PDB file of C-alpha atoms in Angstrom:
ATOM      1  CA  MET A   1      26.137  -5.206 -27.546  1.00 57.00           C
ATOM      2  CA  ALA A   2      23.401  -7.258 -25.996  1.00 54.00           C
ATOM      3  CA  LYS A   3      20.004  -5.639 -25.706  1.00 67.00           C
ATOM      4  CA  GLY A   4      18.370  -6.254 -22.362  1.00 68.00           C
ATOM      5  CA  LYS A   5      15.680  -4.613 -20.347  1.00 77.00           C
ATOM      6  CA  ASP A   6      16.009  -0.872 -19.921  1.00 82.00           C
ATOM      7  CA  VAL A   7      17.280   0.286 -16.551  1.00 88.00           C
ATOM      8  CA  ARG A   8      15.254   3.502 -16.626  1.00 91.00           C
ATOM      9  CA  VAL A   9      11.532   3.002 -17.176  1.00 92.00           C
ATOM     10  CA  LYS A  10       8.663   5.473 -17.442  1.00 93.00           C
ATOM     11  CA  VAL A  11       6.096   5.216 -14.650  1.00 95.00           C
ATOM     12  CA  ILE A  12       2.730   6.879 -14.078  1.00 95.00           C
ATOM     13  CA  LEU A  13       1.984   8.392 -10.667  1.00 95.00           C
ATOM     14  CA  GLU A  14      -1.675   8.767  -9.678  1.00 94.00           C
ATOM     15  CA  CYS A  15      -3.150  10.730  -6.768  1.00 92.00           C
ATOM     16  CA  THR A  16      -4.243   8.458  -3.921  1.00 90.00           C
ATOM     17  CA  GLY A  17      -6.574  11.106  -2.467  1.00 86.00           C
ATOM     18  CA  CYS A  18      -8.669  11.459  -5.642  1.00 82.00           C
ATOM     19  CA  LYS A  19      -9.163   7.714  -5.923  1.00 68.00           C
ATOM     20  CA  SER A  20     -10.745   7.459  -2.450  1.00 63.00           C
ATOM     21  CA  VAL A  21     -13.196  10.349  -2.980  1.00 59.00           C
ATOM     22  CA  ASN A  22     -13.672  10.122  -6.740  1.00 54.00           C
ATOM     23  CA  SER A  23     -17.337  11.180  -6.588  1.00 56.00           C
ATOM     24  CA  LEU A  24     -16.472  14.630  -5.195  1.00 59.00           C
ATOM     25  CA  SER A  25     -13.501  15.388  -7.444  1.00 55.00           C
ATOM     26  CA  LYS A  26     -13.710  16.172 -11.160  1.00 74.00           C
ATOM     27  CA  GLY A  27     -10.844  13.900 -12.164  1.00 78.00           C
ATOM     28  CA  VAL A  28      -7.666  12.127 -11.145  1.00 85.00           C
ATOM     29  CA  SER A  29      -4.272  13.816 -11.114  1.00 88.00           C
ATOM     30  CA  ARG A  30      -1.542  11.879 -12.947  1.00 92.00           C
ATOM     31  CA  TYR A  31       2.159  12.572 -13.448  1.00 94.00           C
ATOM     32  CA  ILE A  32       4.646  10.788 -15.725  1.00 95.00           C
ATOM     33  CA  THR A  33       8.209  10.335 -14.463  1.00 95.00           C
ATOM     34  CA  GLN A  34      11.140   7.945 -14.712  1.00 94.00           C
ATOM     35  CA  LYS A  35      12.692   5.592 -12.189  1.00 93.00           C
ATOM     36  CA  ASN A  36      15.762   3.400 -12.082  1.00 93.00           C
ATOM     37  CA  ARG A  37      14.653  -0.214 -11.640  1.00 90.00           C
ATOM     38  CA  HIS A  38      17.930  -1.274 -10.012  1.00 92.00           C
ATOM     39  CA  ASN A  39      17.861   1.443  -7.334  1.00 93.00           C
ATOM     40  CA  THR A  40      14.075   1.440  -6.747  1.00 89.00           C
ATOM     41  CA  PRO A  41      12.615  -2.031  -7.329  1.00 90.00           C
ATOM     42  CA  SER A  42       9.496  -1.315  -5.235  1.00 93.00           C
ATOM     43  CA  ARG A  43       6.615   0.954  -6.234  1.00 93.00           C
ATOM     44  CA  LEU A  44       7.408   4.663  -6.241  1.00 93.00           C
ATOM     45  CA  GLU A  45       5.460   7.148  -4.071  1.00 94.00           C
ATOM     46  CA  LEU A  46       6.041  10.910  -4.212  1.00 94.00           C
ATOM     47  CA  ARG A  47       4.294  13.933  -2.738  1.00 96.00           C
ATOM     48  CA  LYS A  48       3.035  16.033  -5.642  1.00 95.00           C
ATOM     49  CA  PHE A  49       0.447  18.796  -6.034  1.00 95.00           C
ATOM     50  CA  CYS A  50      -3.020  17.622  -7.041  1.00 93.00           C
ATOM     51  CA  PRO A  51      -5.043  20.324  -8.844  1.00 91.00           C
ATOM     52  CA  TYR A  52      -8.305  18.479  -8.092  1.00 88.00           C
ATOM     53  CA  CYS A  53      -7.693  18.197  -4.317  1.00 87.00           C
ATOM     54  CA  TYR A  54      -5.999  21.658  -4.209  1.00 91.00           C
ATOM     55  CA  LYS A  55      -3.200  20.348  -1.954  1.00 92.00           C
ATOM     56  CA  HIS A  56      -0.066  18.211  -1.918  1.00 95.00           C
ATOM     57  CA  THR A  57      -0.945  14.514  -1.718  1.00 94.00           C
ATOM     58  CA  ILE A  58       0.852  11.204  -2.134  1.00 95.00           C
ATOM     59  CA  HIS A  59       0.973  10.029  -5.736  1.00 94.00           C
ATOM     60  CA  GLY A  60       1.638   6.312  -6.127  1.00 94.00           C
ATOM     61  CA  GLU A  61       2.853   4.293  -9.083  1.00 94.00           C
ATOM     62  CA  ILE A  62       0.158   2.500 -11.096  1.00 93.00           C
ATOM     63  CA  LYS A  63       0.256  -0.216 -13.745  1.00 84.00           C
ATOM     64  CA  LYS A  64       0.239   0.831 -17.388  1.00 73.00           C
TER      65      LYS A  64
END
């Protein structure tokens, strides 16, 4: 079998709300998840709970 690039890759999602007001928050919320590169070639964005903002915000994919 030929070894190629993995279809499923691990991605890190970071809170977009904490990045804009980083001085007021104590940290940045990050989640680790997987995505299928063939089905989702663009950057992934999900609504997740941010414990620093105390609400559901959009978490976007960042570079490793």
